[in-house]
Short mmCIF file of C-alpha atoms in Angstrom, two decimals:
data_model
loop_
_atom_site.label_atom_id
_atom_site.label_comp_id
_atom_site.label_asym_id
_atom_site.label_seq_id
_atom_site.Cartn_x
_atom_site.Cartn_y
_atom_site.Cartn_z
CA MET A 1 131.40 -61.18 -91.89
CA SER A 2 132.42 -62.16 -88.37
CA SER A 3 129.84 -62.61 -85.64
CA LYS A 4 131.52 -59.88 -83.58
CA PHE A 5 131.12 -57.38 -86.42
CA GLN A 6 127.48 -58.42 -86.90
CA VAL A 7 126.82 -57.87 -83.21
CA MET A 8 128.30 -54.37 -83.35
CA ILE A 9 126.25 -53.50 -86.45
CA ILE A 10 123.01 -54.78 -84.90
CA ALA A 11 123.67 -52.99 -81.61
CA PHE A 12 124.50 -49.76 -83.45
CA MET A 13 121.29 -49.95 -85.50
CA PHE A 14 119.18 -50.56 -82.40
CA ALA A 15 120.80 -47.67 -80.52
CA VAL A 16 120.45 -45.24 -83.43
CA ALA A 17 116.81 -46.21 -83.98
CA GLY A 18 116.00 -45.78 -80.29
CA PHE A 19 117.69 -42.40 -79.94
CA PHE A 20 116.23 -41.15 -83.23
CA ILE A 21 112.65 -41.90 -82.16
CA VAL A 22 113.29 -40.23 -78.79
CA TRP A 23 114.69 -37.15 -80.55
CA TYR A 24 111.70 -37.03 -82.89
CA LYS A 25 109.20 -37.20 -80.02
CA VAL A 26 111.03 -34.48 -78.07
CA GLU A 27 111.59 -32.17 -81.03
CA PHE A 28 108.37 -32.55 -83.01
CA LEU A 29 105.81 -33.95 -80.54
CA ASN A 30 106.95 -31.78 -77.63
CA ILE A 31 107.24 -34.67 -75.17
CA PRO A 32 109.60 -33.53 -72.39
CA LEU A 33 112.59 -35.46 -71.13
CA THR A 34 111.80 -34.76 -67.47
CA PRO A 35 108.68 -35.84 -65.57
CA HIS A 36 108.05 -32.48 -63.92
CA ALA A 37 108.34 -30.30 -67.01
CA LYS A 38 105.56 -27.76 -67.22
CA LYS A 39 104.10 -25.88 -70.13
CA ASP A 40 102.83 -22.29 -70.10
CA TYR A 41 99.19 -21.96 -71.05
CA PHE A 42 97.68 -18.54 -71.73
CA THR A 43 93.94 -18.07 -71.57
CA ILE A 44 92.83 -15.03 -73.55
CA SER A 45 89.36 -13.89 -72.62
CA ALA A 46 87.39 -11.49 -74.84
CA GLU A 47 84.59 -9.79 -72.92
CA VAL A 48 81.84 -8.01 -74.87
CA SER A 49 79.55 -5.82 -72.75
CA PHE A 50 76.52 -3.90 -74.01
CA VAL A 51 73.05 -2.66 -73.07
CA GLY A 52 70.00 -4.23 -74.70
CA GLU A 53 67.37 -2.03 -76.33
CA ASN A 54 64.46 -4.47 -76.16
CA ALA A 55 65.05 -5.38 -79.79
CA PRO A 56 66.69 -8.21 -81.79
CA ALA A 57 70.42 -8.19 -81.15
CA GLU A 58 73.39 -9.57 -83.08
CA ILE A 59 77.02 -9.32 -82.01
CA THR A 60 79.85 -10.61 -84.17
CA MET A 61 83.58 -10.83 -83.46
CA ALA A 62 86.56 -11.95 -85.51
CA LEU A 63 88.16 -15.21 -84.35
CA PRO A 64 91.86 -16.02 -84.60
CA ALA A 65 93.33 -18.72 -86.83
CA GLN A 66 96.00 -21.28 -85.99
CA GLN A 67 99.50 -19.81 -85.84
CA GLU A 68 102.98 -21.16 -86.38
CA ASP A 69 104.46 -20.53 -82.93
CA LEU A 70 101.38 -20.31 -80.70
CA LYS A 71 99.17 -23.38 -80.73
CA ILE A 72 95.46 -22.93 -80.04
CA ILE A 73 94.56 -25.61 -77.50
CA SER A 74 90.88 -24.90 -76.93
CA GLN A 75 88.15 -22.36 -77.63
CA GLU A 76 84.87 -21.86 -75.84
CA SER A 77 82.03 -19.36 -75.67
CA GLU A 78 80.09 -18.30 -72.60
CA SER A 79 76.98 -16.99 -74.31
CA GLY A 80 74.74 -16.23 -71.36
CA GLY A 81 71.52 -17.28 -73.06
CA PHE A 82 72.45 -16.05 -76.53
CA GLY A 83 72.45 -18.26 -79.59
CA PHE A 84 76.00 -18.92 -80.74
CA THR A 85 77.33 -19.89 -84.16
CA ILE A 86 80.56 -19.53 -86.10
CA SER A 87 80.39 -18.13 -89.62
CA LYS A 88 83.09 -18.29 -92.28
CA THR A 89 83.97 -15.16 -94.24
CA GLU A 90 86.67 -14.27 -96.74
CA GLU A 91 88.78 -12.92 -93.92
CA GLY A 92 88.35 -15.92 -91.64
CA GLU A 93 85.92 -17.13 -88.99
CA ARG A 94 83.65 -14.91 -86.94
CA ALA A 95 81.71 -15.67 -83.76
CA VAL A 96 78.05 -14.68 -83.96
CA TRP A 97 75.84 -14.21 -80.88
CA SER A 98 72.16 -13.49 -81.44
CA LYS A 99 68.90 -13.17 -79.51
CA ARG A 100 65.39 -12.20 -80.46
CA SER A 101 64.97 -9.53 -77.78
CA ILE A 102 67.15 -8.33 -74.91
CA GLU A 103 67.17 -5.47 -72.47
CA GLY A 104 69.44 -4.33 -69.69
CA GLU A 105 73.19 -4.86 -69.28
CA HIS A 106 74.75 -8.05 -70.62
CA LYS A 107 78.18 -9.61 -71.01
CA ILE A 108 79.32 -12.45 -73.22
CA TYR A 109 82.74 -14.07 -73.27
CA TYR A 110 84.92 -15.93 -75.71
CA LYS A 111 87.95 -17.72 -74.27
CA ILE A 112 90.91 -19.13 -76.16
CA THR A 113 93.72 -21.14 -74.56
CA VAL A 114 97.04 -21.08 -76.38
CA SER A 115 100.43 -22.65 -75.74
CA PRO A 116 103.80 -21.30 -76.94
CA GLU A 117 104.95 -24.17 -79.13
CA LYS A 118 105.70 -24.87 -82.75
CA VAL A 119 102.75 -26.04 -84.81
CA TYR A 120 104.31 -28.49 -87.23
CA GLY A 121 102.45 -28.84 -90.48
CA TYR A 122 101.46 -25.16 -90.35
CA ILE A 123 101.37 -23.67 -93.85
CA PRO A 124 102.15 -19.93 -94.03
CA GLU A 125 99.62 -17.83 -95.88
CA ALA A 126 100.26 -17.01 -99.48
CA LYS A 127 98.90 -13.89 -101.17
CA ALA A 128 95.53 -13.29 -99.54
CA ASP A 129 92.36 -12.22 -101.31
CA PHE A 130 91.28 -9.85 -98.56
CA VAL A 131 93.96 -7.18 -99.08
CA GLN A 132 93.54 -3.53 -99.76
CA HIS A 133 94.98 -2.74 -103.15
CA VAL A 134 94.53 -0.60 -106.22
CA GLY A 135 93.52 -2.08 -109.55
CA ASN A 136 95.63 -1.84 -112.65
CA GLY A 137 95.85 1.50 -114.39
CA ALA A 138 97.16 4.97 -113.78
CA PHE A 139 97.35 6.44 -110.33
CA ASP A 140 94.18 8.20 -109.25
CA THR A 141 95.30 10.56 -106.52
CA ASP A 142 91.77 11.78 -105.83
CA ALA A 143 90.68 8.28 -104.93
CA PHE A 144 92.88 8.42 -101.84
CA PHE A 145 93.15 12.10 -101.04
CA ALA A 146 89.64 13.19 -102.05
CA LEU A 147 88.99 15.26 -98.92
CA TRP A 148 92.41 16.87 -98.82
CA GLY A 149 93.28 20.33 -99.95
CA GLU A 150 95.72 21.06 -102.75
CA VAL A 151 98.53 21.80 -100.30
CA GLU A 152 98.06 18.49 -98.46
CA ARG A 153 97.97 16.55 -101.74
CA ALA A 154 101.17 18.21 -102.88
CA ALA A 155 102.80 17.38 -99.53
CA ALA A 156 101.71 13.74 -99.86
CA LEU A 157 103.07 13.42 -103.41
CA ASN A 158 106.31 15.06 -102.32
CA LEU A 159 106.66 12.58 -99.46
CA ILE A 160 105.91 9.69 -101.84
CA GLU A 161 108.65 10.83 -104.23
CA THR A 162 111.13 11.08 -101.34
CA VAL A 163 110.29 7.60 -100.10
CA ARG A 164 110.48 6.16 -103.64
CA ALA A 165 113.95 7.56 -104.09
CA HIS A 166 115.15 5.81 -100.94
CA SER A 167 113.45 2.42 -101.47
CA SER A 168 113.64 -0.50 -103.84
CA GLY A 169 110.41 -2.42 -103.30
CA PRO A 170 107.33 -2.81 -101.11
CA LEU A 171 109.33 -3.81 -98.02
CA THR A 172 111.78 -0.92 -98.11
CA PHE A 173 109.07 1.53 -99.26
CA ALA A 174 106.89 0.75 -96.25
CA ALA A 175 109.90 0.83 -93.91
CA GLN A 176 111.11 4.18 -95.29
CA LEU A 177 107.60 5.66 -95.14
CA ILE A 178 107.19 4.78 -91.47
CA TYR A 179 110.70 6.07 -90.78
CA GLN A 180 109.89 9.43 -92.39
CA LEU A 181 106.64 9.80 -90.47
CA ASN A 182 108.39 9.04 -87.14
CA HIS A 183 111.60 10.99 -87.72
CA GLU A 184 112.68 13.24 -84.88
CA ALA A 185 113.27 16.07 -87.35
CA PRO A 186 110.47 15.57 -89.92
CA SER A 187 110.39 17.35 -93.25
CA ASP A 188 107.93 20.14 -93.97
CA SER A 189 105.73 17.77 -95.98
CA VAL A 190 105.56 15.31 -93.09
CA LYS A 191 104.77 18.09 -90.60
CA MET A 192 101.92 19.29 -92.76
CA LEU A 193 100.45 15.81 -93.16
CA LEU A 194 100.73 14.99 -89.44
CA ASN A 195 98.98 18.24 -88.52
CA MET A 196 95.86 17.38 -90.52
CA LYS A 197 92.95 16.83 -88.16
CA ARG A 198 91.07 14.53 -90.51
CA GLU A 199 93.93 12.00 -90.80
CA ASP A 200 96.06 10.19 -88.24
CA LYS A 201 99.39 8.44 -88.78
CA VAL A 202 97.80 5.04 -89.35
CA SER A 203 95.47 6.43 -91.97
CA LEU A 204 98.32 8.25 -93.71
CA ILE A 205 100.45 5.12 -93.95
CA THR A 206 97.50 3.06 -95.21
CA LYS A 207 96.48 5.53 -97.93
CA ILE A 208 100.00 6.13 -99.20
CA LEU A 209 100.72 2.39 -99.43
CA MET A 210 97.41 1.87 -101.24
CA HIS A 211 98.36 4.67 -103.61
CA GLU A 212 101.55 2.78 -104.45
CA LYS A 213 99.62 -0.44 -105.22
CA ILE A 214 101.26 -2.17 -102.27
CA MET A 215 99.06 -4.92 -100.85
CA ILE A 216 98.47 -4.50 -97.15
CA ARG A 217 96.24 -5.76 -94.40
CA LYS A 218 95.68 -4.83 -90.79
CA VAL A 219 96.85 -7.04 -87.97
CA ARG A 220 95.49 -6.97 -84.44
CA GLY A 221 97.20 -8.84 -81.64
CA ILE A 222 97.66 -9.07 -77.91
CA TYR A 223 100.82 -9.58 -75.86
CA LEU A 224 100.72 -12.69 -73.69
CA LYS A 225 101.47 -11.31 -70.25
CA ASP A 226 99.99 -12.75 -67.07
CA ARG A 227 97.06 -10.77 -65.62
CA GLN A 228 97.07 -8.30 -68.48
CA LYS A 229 93.89 -6.34 -69.17
CA VAL A 230 93.49 -4.22 -72.29
CA ARG A 231 90.56 -2.51 -73.95
CA ALA A 232 92.02 -2.59 -77.44
CA LEU A 233 94.30 -4.93 -79.31
CA LYS A 234 97.68 -3.79 -80.60
CA GLU A 235 97.20 -2.77 -84.22
CA MET A 236 99.93 -3.28 -86.79
CA LEU A 237 100.29 -3.68 -90.51
CA GLU A 238 101.35 -6.48 -92.83
CA VAL A 239 102.81 -5.75 -96.27
CA TYR A 240 102.97 -8.36 -99.00
CA THR A 241 106.40 -8.80 -100.60
CA GLU A 242 108.08 -11.42 -102.77
CA ASP A 243 109.04 -13.26 -99.58
CA GLY A 244 105.51 -13.28 -98.20
CA TRP A 245 103.81 -11.13 -95.59
CA LYS A 246 106.04 -8.84 -93.50
CA LEU A 247 104.94 -7.29 -90.23
CA PHE A 248 105.26 -3.56 -89.57
CA ASP A 249 104.84 -1.54 -86.42
CA TYR A 250 103.47 1.95 -87.08
CA GLU A 251 106.17 3.38 -84.85
CA LYS A 252 109.16 1.04 -85.34
CA GLY A 253 108.81 0.00 -88.96
CA HIS A 254 109.54 -3.57 -90.07
CA ILE A 255 109.67 -6.02 -87.15
CA TYR A 256 109.55 -9.75 -86.57
CA LYS A 257 106.51 -10.96 -84.70
CA PRO A 258 107.31 -11.09 -80.99
CA ASN A 259 107.20 -14.59 -79.53
CA ASN A 260 104.70 -13.48 -76.92
CA MET A 261 102.25 -11.82 -79.33
CA PHE A 262 99.11 -13.67 -80.30
CA ILE A 263 97.57 -12.48 -83.55
CA TRP A 264 93.82 -12.25 -83.03
CA GLN A 265 92.80 -10.91 -86.44
CA ARG A 266 94.25 -10.39 -89.88
CA GLY A 267 92.30 -8.34 -92.40
CA ASN A 268 90.35 -5.15 -92.64
CA ASP A 269 86.95 -6.17 -91.35
CA ALA A 270 85.77 -4.71 -88.08
CA LEU A 271 87.07 -6.55 -85.03
CA PHE A 272 83.53 -6.75 -83.66
CA THR A 273 80.11 -5.40 -84.58
CA ALA A 274 76.97 -4.95 -82.50
CA LYS A 275 73.40 -4.47 -83.80
CA GLY A 276 70.32 -3.79 -81.72
CA VAL A 277 72.33 -2.82 -78.62
CA SER A 278 73.87 0.35 -77.22
CA ASN A 279 77.19 1.18 -75.60
CA PRO A 280 79.04 -1.93 -76.85
CA LYS A 281 82.53 -2.44 -75.44
CA LEU A 282 85.19 -5.07 -76.06
CA ARG A 283 87.85 -5.86 -73.47
CA PHE A 284 90.61 -8.47 -73.43
CA SER A 285 92.42 -10.10 -70.54
CA VAL A 286 95.19 -12.69 -70.27
CA ILE A 287 95.82 -15.24 -67.52
CA GLN A 288 98.90 -17.47 -67.47
CA THR A 289 98.86 -20.97 -65.96
CA GLN A 290 101.42 -23.76 -65.83
CA VAL A 291 100.29 -27.28 -66.58
CA PRO A 292 102.36 -30.51 -66.42
CA VAL A 293 103.29 -31.36 -69.98
CA ILE A 294 102.57 -35.06 -69.60
CA SER A 295 98.97 -34.37 -68.54
CA THR A 296 98.42 -32.17 -71.60
CA ILE A 297 99.68 -34.96 -73.84
CA GLN A 298 97.26 -37.43 -72.25
CA GLN A 299 94.35 -35.00 -72.53
CA ASN A 300 94.94 -34.24 -76.20
CA ILE A 301 96.12 -37.67 -77.32
CA TYR A 302 93.04 -38.49 -79.38
CA GLY A 303 93.07 -35.17 -81.17
CA SER A 304 96.66 -35.56 -82.26
CA ASN A 305 97.57 -35.94 -85.91
CA SER A 306 100.71 -37.86 -85.02
CA GLU A 307 100.67 -41.61 -85.49
CA PHE A 308 103.40 -41.86 -82.83
CA LEU A 309 100.99 -40.50 -80.22
CA ASN A 310 97.89 -42.25 -81.52
CA PHE A 311 99.80 -45.54 -81.38
CA SER A 312 101.48 -45.21 -78.00
CA LEU A 313 101.11 -46.28 -74.37
CA PHE A 314 99.31 -43.01 -73.63
CA THR A 315 96.25 -44.32 -75.47
CA LEU A 316 95.81 -47.26 -73.06
CA PRO A 317 93.33 -47.11 -70.15
CA ALA A 318 94.74 -45.78 -66.89
CA SER A 319 94.91 -49.23 -65.28
CA GLN A 320 96.88 -50.62 -68.20
CA GLN A 321 99.20 -47.63 -68.17
CA ASN A 322 99.99 -48.25 -64.51
CA ALA A 323 100.75 -51.88 -65.29
CA PHE A 324 103.17 -50.95 -68.06
CA LYS A 325 104.86 -48.41 -65.84
CA GLN A 326 105.91 -51.42 -63.74
CA ILE A 327 106.64 -53.77 -66.63
CA LEU A 328 108.86 -51.29 -68.45
CA LEU A 329 111.09 -51.05 -65.38
CA ILE A 330 112.14 -54.69 -65.74
CA PRO A 331 114.64 -54.04 -68.58
CA MET A 332 116.42 -51.56 -66.31
CA GLY A 333 116.74 -54.25 -63.64
CA VAL A 334 117.85 -56.77 -66.27
CA LEU A 335 120.59 -54.38 -67.42
CA ILE A 336 121.80 -54.06 -63.82
CA VAL A 337 121.95 -57.87 -63.54
CA VAL A 338 123.88 -58.16 -66.83
CA ILE A 339 126.44 -55.56 -65.78
CA LEU A 340 126.94 -56.95 -62.29
CA ARG A 341 127.18 -60.58 -63.40
CA ILE A 342 129.19 -60.29 -66.63
CA LEU A 343 131.39 -57.25 -65.97
CA ILE A 344 131.64 -57.25 -62.17
CA GLY A 345 131.36 -60.98 -61.56
CA ILE A 346 128.84 -61.01 -58.70
CA ARG A 347 127.30 -64.46 -58.23
CA THR A 348 123.55 -64.64 -57.71
CA MET A 349 121.02 -67.28 -56.80
CA GLY A 350 119.41 -67.68 -60.22
CA THR A 351 119.81 -65.40 -63.21
CA PHE A 352 116.92 -62.96 -62.92
CA MET A 353 115.56 -63.83 -59.50
CA PRO A 354 116.95 -60.52 -58.10
CA VAL A 355 114.82 -58.54 -60.58
CA LEU A 356 111.65 -60.24 -59.34
CA PHE A 357 112.59 -59.44 -55.77
CA SER A 358 113.22 -55.82 -56.80
CA LEU A 359 109.67 -55.60 -58.13
CA ALA A 360 108.43 -56.99 -54.80
CA PHE A 361 110.52 -54.43 -52.90
CA ILE A 362 108.90 -51.65 -54.94
CA GLN A 363 105.52 -52.74 -53.60
CA THR A 364 106.58 -53.38 -50.00
CA THR A 365 109.29 -50.68 -49.61
CA LEU A 366 112.89 -51.79 -49.29
CA LEU A 367 113.20 -52.21 -45.52
CA ASN A 368 109.94 -54.13 -45.13
CA GLY A 369 110.82 -56.26 -48.12
CA LEU A 370 114.21 -57.24 -46.74
CA VAL A 371 112.70 -58.18 -43.37
CA MET A 372 110.04 -60.30 -45.06
CA PHE A 373 112.67 -61.92 -47.29
CA PHE A 374 114.83 -62.99 -44.36
CA VAL A 375 111.88 -64.24 -42.30
CA ILE A 376 110.37 -66.27 -45.15
CA VAL A 377 113.67 -67.68 -46.47
CA PHE A 378 115.09 -68.70 -43.07
CA SER A 379 111.78 -70.23 -41.99
CA GLY A 380 111.51 -72.00 -45.33
CA LEU A 381 115.09 -73.31 -45.09
CA PHE A 382 114.39 -74.78 -41.65
CA ILE A 383 111.29 -76.57 -42.98
CA ARG A 384 113.19 -77.65 -46.12
CA PHE A 385 115.99 -79.27 -44.09
CA TYR A 386 113.40 -81.21 -42.12
CA LEU A 387 111.64 -82.33 -45.33
CA SER A 388 114.94 -83.60 -46.76
CA ARG A 389 115.10 -86.12 -43.92
CA LEU A 390 111.75 -87.50 -45.04
CA ARG A 391 113.38 -88.41 -48.40
CA LEU A 392 110.62 -86.84 -50.51
CA LEU A 393 110.91 -86.65 -54.29
CA LEU A 394 111.84 -83.28 -55.85
CA VAL A 395 108.35 -82.37 -57.12
CA ALA A 396 106.69 -83.24 -53.83
CA ARG A 397 109.42 -81.44 -51.88
CA ILE A 398 109.05 -78.23 -53.93
CA SER A 399 105.25 -78.41 -53.62
CA ALA A 400 105.55 -78.78 -49.87
CA VAL A 401 107.89 -75.78 -49.68
CA ILE A 402 105.42 -73.68 -51.70
CA ILE A 403 102.64 -74.52 -49.27
CA VAL A 404 104.91 -73.69 -46.34
CA VAL A 405 105.85 -70.34 -47.92
CA ILE A 406 102.18 -69.45 -48.42
CA ALA A 407 101.44 -70.42 -44.84
CA ILE A 408 104.30 -68.25 -43.55
CA MET A 409 103.13 -65.30 -45.66
CA SER A 410 99.57 -65.72 -44.39
CA LEU A 411 100.76 -65.89 -40.79
CA MET A 412 102.92 -62.77 -41.24
CA SER A 413 99.96 -60.86 -42.69
CA ILE A 414 97.69 -61.81 -39.78
CA ILE A 415 100.28 -60.96 -37.12
CA SER A 416 101.19 -57.67 -38.76
CA TYR A 417 97.51 -56.71 -39.04
CA LYS A 418 96.94 -57.46 -35.35
CA LEU A 419 99.98 -55.38 -34.43
CA GLY A 420 98.85 -52.51 -36.68
CA LEU A 421 101.82 -52.90 -39.07
CA THR A 422 99.91 -52.33 -42.30
CA GLN A 423 103.11 -52.13 -44.37
CA ALA A 424 103.70 -55.83 -43.84
CA LEU A 425 100.35 -56.69 -45.43
CA SER A 426 102.01 -56.14 -48.82
CA VAL A 427 103.91 -59.40 -48.29
CA THR A 428 101.51 -60.90 -50.83
CA PHE A 429 103.48 -59.15 -53.57
CA PHE A 430 106.40 -61.49 -53.00
CA PRO A 431 106.78 -64.05 -55.82
CA MET A 432 105.86 -67.26 -54.01
CA ILE A 433 107.14 -69.71 -56.62
CA ILE A 434 110.47 -67.89 -56.91
CA LEU A 435 110.81 -67.88 -53.12
CA SER A 436 110.16 -71.60 -53.05
CA TRP A 437 112.76 -72.32 -55.71
CA THR A 438 115.21 -70.00 -53.94
CA ILE A 439 114.78 -71.96 -50.72
CA GLU A 440 115.21 -75.25 -52.57
CA ARG A 441 118.32 -73.97 -54.41
CA MET A 442 119.86 -72.65 -51.19
CA SER A 443 119.35 -75.96 -49.41
CA ILE A 444 120.89 -77.97 -52.27
CA LEU A 445 123.79 -75.52 -52.50
CA TRP A 446 124.32 -75.82 -48.75
CA GLU A 447 124.52 -79.59 -49.03
CA GLU A 448 126.88 -79.50 -52.05
CA GLU A 449 129.05 -76.41 -51.50
CA GLY A 450 128.56 -75.50 -47.88
CA GLY A 451 127.20 -72.50 -46.01
CA ARG A 452 129.89 -70.12 -47.30
CA GLU A 453 128.72 -70.46 -50.93
CA VAL A 454 125.11 -69.99 -49.85
CA PHE A 455 126.10 -66.80 -48.08
CA ILE A 456 128.04 -65.51 -51.12
CA GLN A 457 125.27 -66.18 -53.65
CA GLY A 458 122.50 -65.13 -51.27
CA SER A 459 124.17 -61.83 -50.37
CA GLY A 460 125.05 -61.30 -54.05
CA SER A 461 121.42 -61.80 -55.01
CA LEU A 462 120.27 -59.33 -52.38
CA LEU A 463 122.90 -56.79 -53.44
CA VAL A 464 121.80 -57.02 -57.08
CA ALA A 465 118.14 -56.84 -56.03
CA VAL A 466 118.76 -53.72 -53.93
CA LEU A 467 120.75 -51.98 -56.70
CA ALA A 468 118.08 -52.90 -59.25
CA TYR A 469 115.46 -51.61 -56.81
CA PHE A 470 117.10 -48.18 -56.63
CA ALA A 471 117.51 -48.06 -60.41
CA MET A 472 113.87 -49.05 -60.98
CA MET A 473 112.59 -46.69 -58.29
CA ASN A 474 114.26 -43.72 -59.95
CA GLU A 475 111.47 -41.35 -60.93
CA TYR A 476 113.24 -40.11 -64.04
CA ALA A 477 113.99 -43.62 -65.28
CA ALA A 478 110.37 -44.69 -64.78
CA TYR A 479 109.15 -41.64 -66.66
CA LEU A 480 111.62 -42.02 -69.52
CA PHE A 481 110.85 -45.68 -70.16
CA PHE A 482 107.10 -45.09 -70.16
CA SER A 483 107.18 -41.95 -72.30
CA PHE A 484 109.96 -43.24 -74.54
CA PRO A 485 109.68 -47.05 -74.72
CA GLU A 486 112.05 -46.80 -77.69
CA LEU A 487 114.83 -46.64 -75.11
CA LEU A 488 114.36 -50.41 -74.78
CA LEU A 489 116.18 -50.64 -78.11
CA VAL A 490 119.12 -48.78 -76.57
CA ILE A 491 119.18 -51.13 -73.56
CA LEU A 492 118.98 -54.08 -75.92
CA ALA A 493 121.96 -52.71 -77.85
CA VAL A 494 123.99 -52.32 -74.63
CA ILE A 495 123.12 -55.85 -73.49
CA ILE A 496 124.09 -57.29 -76.88
CA VAL A 497 127.46 -55.54 -76.74
CA ILE A 498 128.11 -56.67 -73.16
CA GLY A 499 127.08 -60.18 -74.16
CA ARG A 500 130.17 -60.40 -76.38
CA TYR A 501 132.54 -59.58 -73.52
CA THR A 502 134.82 -62.50 -72.66
CA GLY A 503 137.56 -60.77 -70.69
CA TYR A 504 138.26 -60.73 -66.98
CA ARG A 505 135.49 -59.69 -64.66
CA LEU A 506 136.26 -57.00 -62.12
CA SER A 507 136.08 -59.45 -59.22
CA GLU A 508 138.54 -61.74 -61.00
CA ILE A 509 141.04 -58.92 -61.44
CA PHE A 510 141.11 -58.43 -57.67
CA ARG A 511 141.05 -62.17 -57.09
CA PHE A 512 144.11 -62.86 -59.25
CA ALA A 513 145.96 -59.64 -58.39
CA PRO A 514 148.41 -61.44 -56.03
CA LEU A 515 149.55 -63.65 -58.93
CA GLY A 516 150.79 -60.60 -60.77
CA HIS A 517 153.21 -59.78 -57.93
CA SER A 518 154.61 -63.29 -57.53
#
């Protein structure tokens, strides 16, 4: 296997691995690709108001469970002096507020914050134990229609036979039943049943489905709309079929759960109960807020079940995160250097010296950094030329230049402070050793190649440093490399591929263009 083929295979594997991890984090961990992406949060507040009767009081309320498409972020109770516990029942969890003795008007709140996002790892419910159903055996009509007259019973059985004839199972039976009860031109049997004062439409549907041994359960939910206030939750029905639970609207029949509906309770227990108090009322409200996605990831990092998030840069302390936000920009600058040197053919003073200057420019701002660079380098060159006349050895000469550079930087800081130019105080971010070597290299190059070569390599270095600065200062690039450090594998793959290039550089094409016309 040739080395060129091995390089292509290695680069391909790195690129695929990097992009795959990025895709996984975006798709399954909900990490956005843009730094300013925001997530909708909905805070649902349940307010229970009542009047105490100077007696022991106990208020209970059903609590929602985790859902597939609406993730519960947080839950909290504002008890107002009441004892608060959560009890587990067959139908799920219930909040319990209690107090030995109360009087007067009181309000307690329960707030849940949810986010519209997929909850991966969510397991849909199988056949539940808390369903209304009829045991095995023959139909017992009186069990469901005990308080009805003979005419109403006959109308119900007639409606059941009609629905049976037009259905093939629990799903179609429930859908056909709701259709018949909401038809614009209802049959005589339906008219008679709907005119009964002791039964409403919901009760009719429930009893007829129970009569047919179809397992059902009530569903109560609330639509997530900003600044919505409701006194009662939307009540619907779920019917168990071979394909699991199917949702039904009492008016529309079979429906798919709306994306903006949060299911608060499933089951047939009371939504809330109140003992020892009078005039209890339950009211719901919804408030929508938008939160930066990246902040929500950082806040919930330790509660995540994902190893990718628990073993990521987000888990580091804030100071370390800020450091890595700078460090992870270096590969972007390195890629710029590789492209400009290998493909374009720009000559620089040192291989990666421009990247270090780019990091300094980030701290000082570009204009201030360029001014400081010219002042320090030209002053250092003047001192270096004088030191060369003293015939010092290389180590001593470099050491002397370093001291001179530090002295110049100190002097610039003092002068700028006296003049009120606080931006220039960041001169300390300049890499002193690199500056010293740059001065030394420029002076040697001047002696060997002349001032023209110094100008070419010096201006090339500054050009690369400025381009790398703009690439590294890009907000989106900084965000992507911190949130998705796997992109370093992609950059590595690109650099490996470019490293095999041995053709003409762009500058050489222009340089030798006249030869092609001769």
